[in-house]
């Protein structure tokens, strides 16, 4: 599941999983896989660094296939509500 | 899982200094960092002018399909009970193989509907306004 994250001074990149496809994948194919979220459509896949219960890991949405996922965006840490 | 444009270091300190005082031991789910907003952009919740993301909540089924979403402006918090109710409703529909539908106001334990030709025009016989609340 989540892979290890090595803390450093450089901020980790936000990666759309389609954009992280192998370099030999044709650009046209990658373009097709990137899509905007809509009900009834595939949730855009991504890989992001994250913090969970004391540790840093890299998380990929598609690793949660087979489970229900509640994905919550929020304006920022310490934003009160 | 939760996502904002903050760094994972900020997430750690927020969890340790504040969230852990609200939820004993801190929150169990991952706090992800979308510092460039590229993921929030794909989900339609990223505001480039502020560099932040709206309170967007997406329910994603076991096949990776989005079943529902809700997006709130920053000053109004979510209703977690409604999120859980929707999850239970979508799970009920999925577990039935799509045979049932959950009417307005449905909660676990309340009757579901079985859409079929005989039900067309006859929902009034099996569902009343009181059940919406």
Coordinates of C-alpha atoms in Angstrom, one line a residue:
Chain A
X1 CA 0.0 0.0 0.0
X2 CA 1.5 3.4 0.8
X3 CA 5.2 3.7 0.1
X4 CA 7.8 5.2 2.4
X5 CA 8.4 9.0 2.2
X6 CA 11.9 10.4 2.9
X7 CA 11.6 13.8 4.6
X8 CA 13.7 16.5 3.0
X9 CA 13.8 20.2 2.4
X10 CA 12.2 20.0 -1.1
X11 CA 8.5 19.9 -1.2
X12 CA 7.1 16.7 -2.7
X13 CA 5.3 17.0 -6.1
X14 CA 1.6 16.6 -6.4
X15 CA 1.3 13.9 -9.1
X16 CA -1.7 12.9 -11.1
X17 CA -1.2 9.2 -11.5
X18 CA -1.8 9.3 -15.3
X19 CA 1.0 11.8 -15.6
X20 CA 3.3 9.5 -13.7
X21 CA 3.0 6.8 -16.4
X22 CA 6.3 5.4 -17.7
X23 CA 8.2 7.7 -20.0
X24 CA 7.8 5.5 -23.0
X25 CA 4.0 5.8 -22.9
X26 CA 2.8 8.0 -25.7
X27 CA 1.7 11.5 -24.7
X28 CA -1.7 11.0 -26.4
X29 CA -2.4 8.1 -24.1
X30 CA -1.5 10.0 -21.0
X31 CA -3.8 12.9 -22.1
X32 CA -6.7 10.5 -22.5
X33 CA -6.3 9.3 -18.9
X34 CA -6.4 12.7 -17.4
X35 CA -10.0 13.7 -16.8
X36 CA -12.0 16.0 -14.6
X37 CA -14.1 14.6 -11.7
X38 CA -17.8 14.0 -12.4
X39 CA -20.4 11.8 -10.8
X40 CA -20.5 8.5 -12.7
X41 CA -16.9 8.9 -13.9
X42 CA -13.6 7.4 -12.8
X43 CA -12.1 9.4 -9.9
X44 CA -8.9 11.0 -11.2
X45 CA -6.0 9.0 -9.8
X46 CA -3.1 10.7 -8.0
X47 CA -0.1 10.0 -5.9
X48 CA 0.5 12.4 -3.0
X49 CA 2.8 12.6 0.0
X50 CA 0.9 12.4 3.3
X51 CA 1.1 12.3 7.0
X52 CA -0.7 9.5 8.9
X53 CA -0.4 8.6 12.6
X54 CA 3.2 9.7 13.1
X55 CA 4.7 8.8 9.8
X56 CA 5.1 10.2 6.3
X57 CA 4.1 8.0 3.3
X58 CA 3.2 8.3 -0.4
X59 CA -0.4 7.5 -1.0
X60 CA -2.0 6.5 -4.3
X61 CA -5.8 6.7 -4.7
X62 CA -6.0 3.6 -7.0
X63 CA -4.5 1.4 -4.2
X64 CA -7.8 1.8 -2.4
X65 CA -9.8 -0.1 -5.1
X66 CA -12.1 -2.6 -3.5
X67 CA -12.9 -0.1 -0.7
X68 CA -15.2 2.9 -0.4
X69 CA -13.2 6.1 -0.2
X70 CA -14.3 9.5 1.3
X71 CA -12.0 12.1 -0.2
X72 CA -12.2 15.4 1.6
X73 CA -10.4 18.6 0.3
X74 CA -10.2 21.5 2.8
X75 CA -8.8 25.0 2.6
X76 CA -5.9 24.5 5.0
X77 CA -4.6 23.2 8.4
X78 CA -5.8 25.4 11.3
X79 CA -8.8 26.8 9.3
X80 CA -11.2 26.5 12.2
X81 CA -14.2 24.6 10.9
Chain B
X1 CA -8.5 10.7 3.3
X2 CA -8.1 14.5 3.5
X3 CA -6.2 16.8 1.2
X4 CA -5.1 20.4 1.4
X5 CA -2.3 22.4 -0.2
X6 CA -0.4 22.5 3.1
X7 CA 2.9 20.7 3.5
X8 CA 3.0 17.3 5.3
X9 CA 5.1 19.0 8.0
X10 CA 2.2 21.4 8.6
X11 CA -0.2 18.4 8.7
X12 CA 2.0 16.7 11.3
X13 CA 2.1 19.8 13.6
X14 CA -1.6 20.5 13.2
X15 CA -2.4 16.9 14.1
X16 CA -0.1 17.0 17.1
X17 CA -1.0 20.4 18.5
X18 CA -4.7 20.7 17.8
X19 CA -6.4 17.6 16.2
X20 CA -5.1 15.3 18.9
X21 CA -6.9 17.5 21.5
X22 CA -10.2 17.0 19.6
X23 CA -9.7 13.3 18.6
X24 CA -7.7 11.3 21.1
X25 CA -4.5 10.0 19.4
X26 CA -5.1 12.3 16.4
X27 CA -7.0 11.6 13.3
X28 CA -6.6 8.0 12.0
X29 CA -6.8 8.9 8.2
X30 CA -4.0 10.3 6.0
X31 CA -3.6 14.0 5.6
X32 CA -2.3 14.5 2.0
X33 CA -0.3 17.4 0.6
X34 CA -1.3 18.7 -2.8
X35 CA 1.0 21.7 -2.7
X36 CA 0.7 22.6 -6.4
X37 CA -3.1 22.2 -6.4
X38 CA -2.9 19.9 -9.5
X39 CA -5.0 17.2 -7.9
X40 CA -7.6 19.7 -6.6
X41 CA -7.7 21.2 -10.1
X42 CA -8.7 17.8 -11.5
X43 CA -11.5 17.6 -8.9
X44 CA -12.7 21.2 -9.6
X45 CA -11.9 22.5 -6.1
X46 CA -8.6 24.4 -6.5
X47 CA -8.6 28.2 -6.4
X48 CA -5.4 29.4 -8.0
X49 CA -5.9 33.0 -6.7
X50 CA -5.7 31.8 -3.1
X51 CA -3.6 28.7 -3.6
X52 CA -6.1 26.7 -1.5
X53 CA -8.9 24.1 -2.0
X54 CA -12.6 24.3 -1.3
X55 CA -14.3 21.9 1.1
X56 CA -15.0 19.3 -1.5
X57 CA -16.1 15.8 -0.4
X58 CA -16.2 13.0 -2.9
X59 CA -17.6 9.5 -2.3
X60 CA -15.7 6.9 -4.4
X61 CA -17.0 3.4 -4.8
X62 CA -14.9 0.2 -4.8
X63 CA -14.5 0.4 -8.6
X64 CA -13.0 3.9 -8.3
X65 CA -16.2 5.6 -9.6
X66 CA -17.4 8.9 -8.1
X67 CA -20.9 8.3 -6.7
X68 CA -21.4 11.7 -5.1
X69 CA -19.8 15.0 -4.3
X70 CA -20.4 18.2 -2.3
X71 CA -18.4 21.4 -2.4
X72 CA -18.7 24.1 0.3
X73 CA -17.1 27.5 0.6
X74 CA -14.5 27.6 3.3
X75 CA -16.5 29.1 6.2
X76 CA -19.1 26.4 6.5
X77 CA -18.2 23.0 7.9
X78 CA -19.5 19.7 6.6
X79 CA -22.2 17.4 8.1
X80 CA -20.4 14.1 8.7
X81 CA -23.8 12.4 9.5
X82 CA -25.0 13.1 6.0
X83 CA -21.8 11.8 4.5
X84 CA -22.2 8.5 6.4
X85 CA -25.9 8.4 5.4
X86 CA -25.0 8.7 1.8
X87 CA -22.3 6.1 2.1
X88 CA -24.9 3.7 3.7
X89 CA -27.4 4.5 0.9
X90 CA -24.9 3.9 -1.9
X91 CA -23.7 0.7 -0.3
X92 CA -27.3 -0.5 0.1
X93 CA -27.9 0.1 -3.6
X94 CA -24.7 -1.6 -4.6
X95 CA -25.2 -4.6 -2.4
X96 CA -28.6 -5.1 -4.1
X97 CA -27.0 -5.2 -7.5
X98 CA -28.9 -2.0 -8.4
X99 CA -32.3 -3.5 -7.7
X100 CA -33.2 -1.0 -5.0
X101 CA -33.3 2.8 -4.8
X102 CA -33.3 4.8 -1.6
X103 CA -36.0 7.5 -1.4
X104 CA -35.6 11.1 -0.1
X105 CA -34.8 11.1 3.6
X106 CA -33.9 7.4 3.6
X107 CA -31.9 6.2 6.6
X108 CA -30.8 2.6 7.4
X109 CA -33.8 0.7 8.7
X110 CA -36.3 2.7 6.5
X111 CA -37.9 1.1 3.5
X112 CA -36.2 1.1 0.2
X113 CA -37.9 1.3 -3.2
X114 CA -37.9 -1.4 -5.8
X115 CA -38.3 0.4 -9.1
X116 CA -40.4 -1.6 -11.5
X117 CA -43.2 -0.9 -14.1
X118 CA -46.0 -1.2 -11.4
X119 CA -44.3 1.4 -9.2
X120 CA -44.5 4.1 -11.9
X121 CA -46.9 6.7 -10.8
X122 CA -47.5 4.8 -7.5
X123 CA -44.8 6.0 -5.2
X124 CA -47.4 7.9 -3.3
X125 CA -48.8 4.6 -2.1
X126 CA -45.5 3.6 -0.5
X127 CA -43.8 6.9 0.5
X128 CA -45.1 10.0 2.3
X129 CA -43.6 13.4 2.9
X130 CA -43.0 12.6 6.6
X131 CA -40.4 10.1 5.5
X132 CA -38.3 12.8 4.0
X133 CA -37.3 14.0 7.5

